[in-house]
XYZ file of C-alpha atoms in Angstrom:
565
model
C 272.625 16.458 89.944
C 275.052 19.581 90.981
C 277.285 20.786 93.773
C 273.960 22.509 95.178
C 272.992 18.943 95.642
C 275.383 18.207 98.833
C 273.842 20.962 100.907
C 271.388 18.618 101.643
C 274.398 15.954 103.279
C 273.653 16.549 106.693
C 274.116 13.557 109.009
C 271.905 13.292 112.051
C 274.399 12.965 114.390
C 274.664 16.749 114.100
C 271.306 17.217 115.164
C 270.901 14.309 118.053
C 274.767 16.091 119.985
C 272.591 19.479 120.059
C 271.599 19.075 123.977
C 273.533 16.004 124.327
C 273.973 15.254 128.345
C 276.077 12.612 130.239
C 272.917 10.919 130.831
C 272.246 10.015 127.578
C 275.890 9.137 126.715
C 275.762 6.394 129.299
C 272.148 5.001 127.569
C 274.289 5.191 124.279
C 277.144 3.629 125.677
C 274.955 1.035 127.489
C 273.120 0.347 123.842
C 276.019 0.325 121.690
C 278.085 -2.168 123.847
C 274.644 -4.422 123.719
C 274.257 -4.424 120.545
C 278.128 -5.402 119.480
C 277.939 -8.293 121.588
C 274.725 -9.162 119.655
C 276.064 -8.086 116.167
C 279.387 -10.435 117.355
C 277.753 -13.770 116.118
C 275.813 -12.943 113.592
C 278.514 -10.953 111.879
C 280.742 -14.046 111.531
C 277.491 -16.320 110.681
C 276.910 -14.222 107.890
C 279.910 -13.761 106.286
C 280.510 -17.335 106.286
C 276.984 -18.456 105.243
C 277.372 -15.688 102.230
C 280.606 -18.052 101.212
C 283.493 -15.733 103.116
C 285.762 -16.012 106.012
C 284.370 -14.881 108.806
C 286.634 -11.783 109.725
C 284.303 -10.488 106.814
C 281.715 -10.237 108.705
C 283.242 -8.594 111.567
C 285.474 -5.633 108.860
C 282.186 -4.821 107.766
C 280.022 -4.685 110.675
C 283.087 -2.293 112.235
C 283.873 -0.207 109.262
C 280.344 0.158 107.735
C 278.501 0.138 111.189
C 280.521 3.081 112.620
C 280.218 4.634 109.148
C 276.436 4.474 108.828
C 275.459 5.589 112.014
C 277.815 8.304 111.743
C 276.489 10.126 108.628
C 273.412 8.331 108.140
C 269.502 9.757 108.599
C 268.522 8.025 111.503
C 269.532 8.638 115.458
C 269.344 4.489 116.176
C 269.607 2.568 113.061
C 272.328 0.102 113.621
C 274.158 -0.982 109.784
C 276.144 -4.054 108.972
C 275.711 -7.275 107.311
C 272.613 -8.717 106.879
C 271.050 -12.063 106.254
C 269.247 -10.598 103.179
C 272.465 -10.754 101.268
C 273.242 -14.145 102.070
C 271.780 -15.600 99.113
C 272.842 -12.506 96.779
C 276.943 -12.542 97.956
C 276.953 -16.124 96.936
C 275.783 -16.280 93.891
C 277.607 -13.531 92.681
C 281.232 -14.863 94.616
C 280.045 -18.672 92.779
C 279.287 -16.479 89.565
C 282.332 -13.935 89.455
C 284.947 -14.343 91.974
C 285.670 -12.578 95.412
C 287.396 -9.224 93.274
C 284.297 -8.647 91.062
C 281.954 -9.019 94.331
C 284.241 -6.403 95.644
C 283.598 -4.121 92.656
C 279.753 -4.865 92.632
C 279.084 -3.683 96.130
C 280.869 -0.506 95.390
C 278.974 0.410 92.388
C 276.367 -0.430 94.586
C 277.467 1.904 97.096
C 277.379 4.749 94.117
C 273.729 3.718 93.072
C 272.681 4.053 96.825
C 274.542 7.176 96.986
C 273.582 9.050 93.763
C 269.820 7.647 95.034
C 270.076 9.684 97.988
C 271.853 12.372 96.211
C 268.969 12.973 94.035
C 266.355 12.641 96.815
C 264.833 9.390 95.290
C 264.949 8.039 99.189
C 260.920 8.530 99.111
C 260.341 6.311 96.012
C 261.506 2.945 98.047
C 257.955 3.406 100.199
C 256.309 2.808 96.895
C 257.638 -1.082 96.713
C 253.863 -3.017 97.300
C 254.067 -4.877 100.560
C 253.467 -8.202 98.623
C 256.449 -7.817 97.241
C 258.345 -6.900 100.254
C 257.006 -9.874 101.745
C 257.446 -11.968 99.108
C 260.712 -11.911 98.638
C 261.467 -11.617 102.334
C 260.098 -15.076 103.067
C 261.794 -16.249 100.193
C 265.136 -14.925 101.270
C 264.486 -16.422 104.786
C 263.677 -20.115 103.469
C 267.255 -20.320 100.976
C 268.790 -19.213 104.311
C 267.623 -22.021 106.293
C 268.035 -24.392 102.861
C 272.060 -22.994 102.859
C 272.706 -23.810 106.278
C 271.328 -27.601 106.388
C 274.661 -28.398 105.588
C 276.516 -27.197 109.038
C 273.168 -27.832 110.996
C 273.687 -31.521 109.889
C 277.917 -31.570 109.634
C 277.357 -32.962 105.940
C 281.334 -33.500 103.949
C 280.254 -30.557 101.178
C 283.765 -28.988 99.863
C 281.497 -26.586 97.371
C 277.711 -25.590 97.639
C 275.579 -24.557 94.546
C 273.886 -20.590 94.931
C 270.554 -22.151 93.067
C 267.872 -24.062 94.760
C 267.233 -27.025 93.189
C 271.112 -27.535 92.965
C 271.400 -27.399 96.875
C 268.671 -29.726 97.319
C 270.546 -32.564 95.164
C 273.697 -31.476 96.718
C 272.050 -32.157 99.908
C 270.666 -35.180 99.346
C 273.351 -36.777 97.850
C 275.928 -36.376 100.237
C 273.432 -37.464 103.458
C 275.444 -40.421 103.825
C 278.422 -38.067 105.235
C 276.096 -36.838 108.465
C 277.907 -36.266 111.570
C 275.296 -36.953 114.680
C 277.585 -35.127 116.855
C 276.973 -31.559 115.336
C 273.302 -32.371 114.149
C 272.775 -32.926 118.369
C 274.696 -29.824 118.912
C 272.682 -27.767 116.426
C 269.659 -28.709 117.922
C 270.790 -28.201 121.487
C 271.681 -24.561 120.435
C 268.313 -24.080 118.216
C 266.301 -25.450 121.215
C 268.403 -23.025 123.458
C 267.497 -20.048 121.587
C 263.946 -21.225 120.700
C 263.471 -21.014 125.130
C 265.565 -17.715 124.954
C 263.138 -15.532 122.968
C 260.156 -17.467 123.687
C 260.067 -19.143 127.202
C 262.630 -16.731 129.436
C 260.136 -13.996 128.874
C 257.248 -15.128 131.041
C 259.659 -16.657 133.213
C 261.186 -13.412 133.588
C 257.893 -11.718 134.784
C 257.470 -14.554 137.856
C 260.750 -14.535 138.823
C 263.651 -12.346 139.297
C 266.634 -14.583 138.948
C 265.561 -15.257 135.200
C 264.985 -11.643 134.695
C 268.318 -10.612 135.149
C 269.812 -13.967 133.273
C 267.139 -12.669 129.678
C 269.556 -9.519 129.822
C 272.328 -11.775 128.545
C 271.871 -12.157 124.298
C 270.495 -15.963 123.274
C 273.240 -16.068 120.538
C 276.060 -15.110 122.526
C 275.188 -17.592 124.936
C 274.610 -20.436 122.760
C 278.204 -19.871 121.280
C 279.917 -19.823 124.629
C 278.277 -22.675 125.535
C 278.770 -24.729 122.558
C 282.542 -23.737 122.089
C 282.808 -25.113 125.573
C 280.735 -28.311 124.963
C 282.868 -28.470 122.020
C 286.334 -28.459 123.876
C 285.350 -30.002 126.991
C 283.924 -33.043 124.896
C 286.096 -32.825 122.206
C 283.521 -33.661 119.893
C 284.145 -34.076 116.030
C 282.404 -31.110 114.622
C 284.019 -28.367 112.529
C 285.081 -25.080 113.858
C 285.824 -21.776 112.279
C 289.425 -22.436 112.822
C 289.212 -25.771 111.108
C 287.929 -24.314 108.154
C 288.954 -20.832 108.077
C 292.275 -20.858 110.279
C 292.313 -17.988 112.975
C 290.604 -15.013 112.437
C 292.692 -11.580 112.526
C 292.867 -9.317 115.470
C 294.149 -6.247 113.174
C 292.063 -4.662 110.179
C 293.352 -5.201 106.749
C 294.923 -2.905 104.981
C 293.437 -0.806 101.782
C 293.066 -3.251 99.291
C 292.733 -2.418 94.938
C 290.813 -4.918 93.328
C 291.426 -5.378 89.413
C 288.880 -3.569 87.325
C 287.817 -3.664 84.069
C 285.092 -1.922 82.514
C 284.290 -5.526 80.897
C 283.701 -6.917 84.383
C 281.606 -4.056 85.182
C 279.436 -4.575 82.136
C 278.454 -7.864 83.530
C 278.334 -6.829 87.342
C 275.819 -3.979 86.640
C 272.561 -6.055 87.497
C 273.887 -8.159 90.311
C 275.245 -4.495 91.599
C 271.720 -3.059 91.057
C 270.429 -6.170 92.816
C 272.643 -5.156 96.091
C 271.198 -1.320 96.142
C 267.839 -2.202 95.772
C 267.832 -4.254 98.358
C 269.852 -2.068 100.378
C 267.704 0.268 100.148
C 264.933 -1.383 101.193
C 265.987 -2.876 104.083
C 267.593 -0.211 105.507
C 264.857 2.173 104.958
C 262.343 -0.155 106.411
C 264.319 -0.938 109.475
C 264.629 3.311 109.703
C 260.372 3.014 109.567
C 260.684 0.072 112.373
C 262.822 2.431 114.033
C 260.479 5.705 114.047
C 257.758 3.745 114.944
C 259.479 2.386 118.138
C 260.847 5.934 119.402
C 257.241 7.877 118.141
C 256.411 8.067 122.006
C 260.189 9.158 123.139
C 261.762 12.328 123.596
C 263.707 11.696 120.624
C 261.115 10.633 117.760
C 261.892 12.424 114.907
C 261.970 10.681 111.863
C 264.248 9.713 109.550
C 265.780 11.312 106.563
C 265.780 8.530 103.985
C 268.148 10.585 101.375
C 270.629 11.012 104.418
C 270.170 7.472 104.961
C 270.836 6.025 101.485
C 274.143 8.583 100.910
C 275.308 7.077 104.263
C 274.360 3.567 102.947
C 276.463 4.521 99.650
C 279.450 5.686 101.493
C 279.863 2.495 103.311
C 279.422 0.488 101.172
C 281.378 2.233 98.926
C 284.801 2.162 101.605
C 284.117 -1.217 103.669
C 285.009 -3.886 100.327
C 288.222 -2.259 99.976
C 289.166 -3.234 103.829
C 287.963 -7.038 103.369
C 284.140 -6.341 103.705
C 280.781 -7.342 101.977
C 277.898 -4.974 101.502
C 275.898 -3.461 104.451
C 273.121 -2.099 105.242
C 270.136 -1.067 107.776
C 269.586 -4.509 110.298
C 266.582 -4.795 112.076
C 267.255 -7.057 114.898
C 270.484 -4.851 116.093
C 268.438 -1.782 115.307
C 265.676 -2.994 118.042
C 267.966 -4.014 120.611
C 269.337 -0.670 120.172
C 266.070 1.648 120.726
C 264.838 -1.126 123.694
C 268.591 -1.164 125.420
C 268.168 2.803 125.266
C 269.919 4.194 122.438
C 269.024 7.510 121.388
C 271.511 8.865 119.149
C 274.196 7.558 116.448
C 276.572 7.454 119.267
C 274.899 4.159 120.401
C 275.838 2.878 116.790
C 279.139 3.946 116.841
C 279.941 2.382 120.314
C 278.557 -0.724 118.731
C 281.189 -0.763 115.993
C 283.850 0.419 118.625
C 282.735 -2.442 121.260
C 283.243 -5.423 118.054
C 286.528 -3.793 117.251
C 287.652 -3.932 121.011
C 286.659 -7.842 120.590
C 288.136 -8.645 117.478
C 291.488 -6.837 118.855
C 291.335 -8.700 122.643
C 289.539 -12.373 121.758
C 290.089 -12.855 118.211
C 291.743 -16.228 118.603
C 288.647 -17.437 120.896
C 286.215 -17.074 117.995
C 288.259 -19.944 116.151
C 286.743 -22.425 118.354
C 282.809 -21.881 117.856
C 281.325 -24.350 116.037
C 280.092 -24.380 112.466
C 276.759 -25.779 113.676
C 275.928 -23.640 116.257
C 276.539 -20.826 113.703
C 274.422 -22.846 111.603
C 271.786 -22.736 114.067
C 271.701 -19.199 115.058
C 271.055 -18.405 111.079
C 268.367 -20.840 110.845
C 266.513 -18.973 113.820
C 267.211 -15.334 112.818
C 265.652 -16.862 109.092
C 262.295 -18.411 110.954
C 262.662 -14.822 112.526
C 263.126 -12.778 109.220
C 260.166 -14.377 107.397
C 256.873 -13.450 107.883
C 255.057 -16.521 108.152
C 251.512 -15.136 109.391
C 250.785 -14.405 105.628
C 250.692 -17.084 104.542
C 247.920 -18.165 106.902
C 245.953 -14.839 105.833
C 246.237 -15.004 102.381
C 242.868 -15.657 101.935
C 241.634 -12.550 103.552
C 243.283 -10.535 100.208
C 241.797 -10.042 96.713
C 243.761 -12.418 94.208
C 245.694 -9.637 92.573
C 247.709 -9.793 96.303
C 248.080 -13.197 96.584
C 249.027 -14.097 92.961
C 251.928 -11.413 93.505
C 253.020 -12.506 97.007
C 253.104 -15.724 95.808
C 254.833 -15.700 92.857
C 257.754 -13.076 93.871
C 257.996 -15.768 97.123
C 258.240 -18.759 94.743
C 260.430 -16.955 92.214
C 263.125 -15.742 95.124
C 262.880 -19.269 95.790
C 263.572 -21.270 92.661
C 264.911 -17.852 89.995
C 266.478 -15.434 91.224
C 265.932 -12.653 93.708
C 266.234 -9.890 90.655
C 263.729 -11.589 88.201
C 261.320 -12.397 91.564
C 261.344 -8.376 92.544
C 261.012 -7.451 88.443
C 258.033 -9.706 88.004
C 256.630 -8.734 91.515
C 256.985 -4.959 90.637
C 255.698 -5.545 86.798
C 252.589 -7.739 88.749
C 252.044 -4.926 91.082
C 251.975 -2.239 88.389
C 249.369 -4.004 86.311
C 247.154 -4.801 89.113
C 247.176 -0.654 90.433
C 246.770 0.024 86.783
C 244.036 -1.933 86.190
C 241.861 -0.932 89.672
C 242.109 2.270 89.174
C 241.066 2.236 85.359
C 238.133 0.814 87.181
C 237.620 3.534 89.637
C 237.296 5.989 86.517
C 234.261 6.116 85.249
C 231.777 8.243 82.579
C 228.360 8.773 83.571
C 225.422 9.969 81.317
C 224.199 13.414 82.638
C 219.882 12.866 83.039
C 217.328 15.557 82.169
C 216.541 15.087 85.970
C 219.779 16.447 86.603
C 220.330 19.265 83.954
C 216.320 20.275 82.670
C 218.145 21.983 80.225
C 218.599 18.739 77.968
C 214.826 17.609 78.714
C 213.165 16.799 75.101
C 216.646 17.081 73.648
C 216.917 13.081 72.982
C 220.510 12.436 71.357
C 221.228 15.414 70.119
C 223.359 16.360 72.687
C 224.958 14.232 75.298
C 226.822 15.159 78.526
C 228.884 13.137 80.526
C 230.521 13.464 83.721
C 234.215 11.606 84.599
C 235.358 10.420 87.994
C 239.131 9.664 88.702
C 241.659 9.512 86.392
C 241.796 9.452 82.486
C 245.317 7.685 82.011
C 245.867 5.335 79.601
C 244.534 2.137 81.022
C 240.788 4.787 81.331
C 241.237 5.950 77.652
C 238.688 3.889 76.702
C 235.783 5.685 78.202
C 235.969 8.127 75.702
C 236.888 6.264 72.599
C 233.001 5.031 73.186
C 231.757 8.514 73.427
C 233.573 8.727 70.064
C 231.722 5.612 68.261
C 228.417 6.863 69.241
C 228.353 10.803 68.597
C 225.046 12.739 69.191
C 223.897 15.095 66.685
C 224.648 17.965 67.606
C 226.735 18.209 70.873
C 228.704 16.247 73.401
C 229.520 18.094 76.673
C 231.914 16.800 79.229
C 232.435 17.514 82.843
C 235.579 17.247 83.937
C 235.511 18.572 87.809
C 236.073 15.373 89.524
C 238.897 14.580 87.319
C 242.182 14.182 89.092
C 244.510 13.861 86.698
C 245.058 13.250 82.786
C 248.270 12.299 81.284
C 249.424 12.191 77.852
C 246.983 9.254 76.616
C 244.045 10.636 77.819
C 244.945 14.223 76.444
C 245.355 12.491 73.449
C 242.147 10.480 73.493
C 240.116 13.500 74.283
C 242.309 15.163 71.112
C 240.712 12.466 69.311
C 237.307 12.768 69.650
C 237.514 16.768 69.579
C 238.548 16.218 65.977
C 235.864 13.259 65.184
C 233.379 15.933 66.796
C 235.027 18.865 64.221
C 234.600 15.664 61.428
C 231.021 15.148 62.055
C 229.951 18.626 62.510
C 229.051 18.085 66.048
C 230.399 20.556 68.983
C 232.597 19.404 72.252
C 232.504 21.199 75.429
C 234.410 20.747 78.126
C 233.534 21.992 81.645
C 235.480 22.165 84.693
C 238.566 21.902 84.282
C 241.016 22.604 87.089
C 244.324 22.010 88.822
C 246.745 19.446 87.021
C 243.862 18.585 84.591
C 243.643 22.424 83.039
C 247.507 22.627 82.944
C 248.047 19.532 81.000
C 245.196 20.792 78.906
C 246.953 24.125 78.301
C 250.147 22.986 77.331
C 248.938 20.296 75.046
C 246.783 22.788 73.201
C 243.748 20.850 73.467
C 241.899 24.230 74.773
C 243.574 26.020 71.534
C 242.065 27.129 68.481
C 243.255 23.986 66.786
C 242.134 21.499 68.806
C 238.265 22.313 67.856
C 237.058 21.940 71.589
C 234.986 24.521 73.307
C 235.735 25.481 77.462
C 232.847 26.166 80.269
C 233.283 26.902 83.958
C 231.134 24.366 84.719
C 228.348 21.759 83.612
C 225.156 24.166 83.290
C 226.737 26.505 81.688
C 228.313 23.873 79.387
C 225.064 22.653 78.148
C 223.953 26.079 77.466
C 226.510 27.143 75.329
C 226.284 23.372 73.330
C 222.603 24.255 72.718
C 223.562 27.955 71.489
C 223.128 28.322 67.736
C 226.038 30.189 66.959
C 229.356 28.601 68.044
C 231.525 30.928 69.926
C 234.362 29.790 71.493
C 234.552 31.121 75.601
């Protein structure tokens, strides 16, 4: 990593003003208001379901929204807090304390950064869907497990972060249920339930509810239930009853105490934060190029970009009150289909919830912790991808086994050991197909006449794939059973050997040498013959003998004299 390394730190707002027009300004403008009435709600929700106050939510979804669309690799991603952290901020605020969460999400900030920084941004799209999944469902259900509480107005002063401990929290304080906000809660979960799911066809026979499925389910269901609230004066709790009022200024820089101790212990929860940073956020960019392929404007992303931008704000926001940030696919769509086209849209969006926070600040202490509660359970059922479960059994084992278990493990571990088992699960299954896509095959007189009446005194053999180490053993067995006189490999439709199988082939050139028998080997080409260059097994030493190709091969095996070609 060098100072040649930032000319590659080129935002893409550069290249989205070049032909910028009024036109789309207004569709920006248009978008980016949208979206920060969306991102209002769910910014506060959560903050305070991660174990915050809510203004967190907000700080970040300003500072590290504007930020991210501003220097980041996509024209319409939209950044802020996510629901993926939820379970990941409260653990580590239960674990370490609000100052050490502060320093974990900036040194994950400067993983995501020096990620981008050395163009690693490519190496995300190699995470196995089953994993993705896995954990994504997983994240979804402690969501909607975290916020039974609220949904039901339970008397909790502290949760647990693990599983099992929320469930006996749960259970043991049912006795304290308010019916008031468990009605409420499922007056505003049955509100946005019809929003997404019964206004559209409504909207296509009539014109009236057309224009009303313009207005945001979530925004609705809090105006609605702070006014059922007040006008009933029902006893549920508010964000001003537990938080007091929320700001209507930013904070001001903030130093938390730091201690290379602290970050000793912070490094894996902070490595937990950029990984999945990064992959949300470069999976929402994918989501994103896929919806504007057919536009005008459907270039794609540049995931380094996007992970340095990532870095940065996360890197700036938890020193002005925020939590970690990153790509959000719900804001990002209503973005592209209220049509944004450029990080201008993003930035309005973080300009429009500043405007809010500045103007109705002291409104937002009347919404109800259960409506909140509600509007997180619904963007969970809406986060999880529930469909795989059903089609599990169209997938070999190897899948389902890892979907599974990184689901189960996100669950009842920990999100870190799910994705390291998941990963470690993956890695063995790819290994072990495509040790079985390699194969040796015996080369038949039919084939080659030359080795008609020769019996086993010489053998040829052809390899398919890839001789890695998991493939090794194919030629440890042409070792144990040597011919008399010859072996003769073709190598053509190799695509690659690495160290192991270099070694292995080392192996038998020097049983051959041993034995008195001769080794050919044919074909060689591309990564193959460079490996086999550089490791000397085509040297003098190595006691192996090179042919251009099979026939030729044969013929110089069954030459008298051994001359090396």
């Amino acid at each position: 990593m060098n100072l040649a390394s930032l000319s590659f730190f080129r935002p893409r707002l550069l290249d989205a003003l070049q032909g910028y027009n009024r036109a789309r300004l207004v569709q920006d403008v248009g978008a980016g208001i949208t979206v920060g009435v969306v991102a209002l709600p769910l910014a506060m929700a959560f903050a305070i379901a991660s174990g915050l106050k809510p203004e967190a939510g907000l700080f970040t979804a300003i500072i590290a929204g504007f930020l991210i669309s501003a220097l980041g690799g996509s024209r319409v991603q939209i950044g802020g807090p996510a629901g993926a952290f939820i379970v990941i901020v409260y653990g580590i605020l239960e674990r370490y304390g609000l100052a050490n969460l502060m320093i974990a999400t900036v040194m994950s900030g400067m993983m995501l950064f020096a990620m981008g920084l050395m163009r690693l941004g490519s190496l995300i799209r190699f995470i196995p869907v089953a994993v993705v999944i896995g954990f994504t469902n997983g994240i979804a259900v402690l969501i909607m497990v975290s916020q039974v509480k609220d949904f039901l107005g339970l008397s909790v002063k502290t949760m647990p972060a693990d599983f099992f401990g929320i469930l006996h929290t749960l259970a043991s304080h049912l006795d304290t249920l308010n019916l008031q906000a468990l009605l409420l809660a499922c007056a505003c979960l049955g509100l946005l339930v019809s929003w997404q799911f019964v206004l559209p066809k409504l909207s296509q026979q009539h014109a009236h509810a057309k224009k009303i499925s313009v207005v945001p389910g979530s925004v609705l269901v809090l105006v609605l239930a702070s006014l059922a609230s007040q006008a009933l004066n029902l006893n549920v709790e508010t964000i001003a009853s537990r938080f007091g009022s929320i700001p209507s200024t930013l904070p001001a820089f903030e130093w938390p105490t730091f201690s290379w101790e602290t970050a000793k212990f912070l490094l894996i929860p902070a490595t937990t934060l950029a990984l999945l940073g990064s992959i949300e956020s470069l999976l929402c960019a994918r989501i994103a190029d896929q919806m504007m392929a057919d536009g005008p404007y459907g270039d794609r992303h540049d995931a380094n970009q996007e992970l340095m931008a990532q870095g940065i704000a996360n890197m700036v926001t938890p020193f002005f009150g925020g939590m970690p940030a990153t790509g959000t696919i719900a804001r990002t769509v209503t973005n592209v289909k209220n049509g944004g086209n450029s990080p201008i849209a993003g930035m309005v969006h973080a300009l429009t919830l500043l405007m809010v926070m500045l103007v109705a600040a002291p409104l937002a202490g009347h919404v109800p912790l259960a409506a909140l509660s509600a509007i997180l359970m619904f963007v969970a059922w809406n986060m999880g991808e529930w469909r795989q479960f059903v089609h599990l059994r169209q997938y070999r084992m190897p899948y389902r086994a890892t979907l599974l278990a990184v689901f189960l493990l996100t669950v009842v571990v920990d999100l870190t050991v799910a994705v390291e088992v998941g990963l470690i699960a993956a890695c063995l299954t790819f290994i072990y197909r495509i040790s079985n896509l390699t194969r040796a095959e015996p080369v038949s007189a039919q084939d080659q006449p030359a080795l008609a009446g020769r019996g086993d005194a010489v053998q040829a053999h052809r390899f398919y794939g890839a001789l890695f180490f998991g493939a090794v053993k194919l030629v440890e067995a042409i070792e144990e059973n040597l011919p008399t006189q010859a072996v003769v490999l073709d190598l053509k439709n190799l695509i690659y050997i690495d160290s192991s199988g270099v070694d292995a082939l080392l192996s038998l050139a020097r049983a051959c040498h041993k034995k008195q028998r001769r080794l050919v080997l044919c074909g060689l080409a591309h990564q193959p013959l460079d490996i086999a260059q550089r490791s000397g097994l085509l040297g003098e030493a190595s006691h192996a003998e090179w042919a251009p190709d099979l026939a030729q091969g044969i013929a110089q095996a069954l030459a008298q004299p051994s001359a090396r070609t």
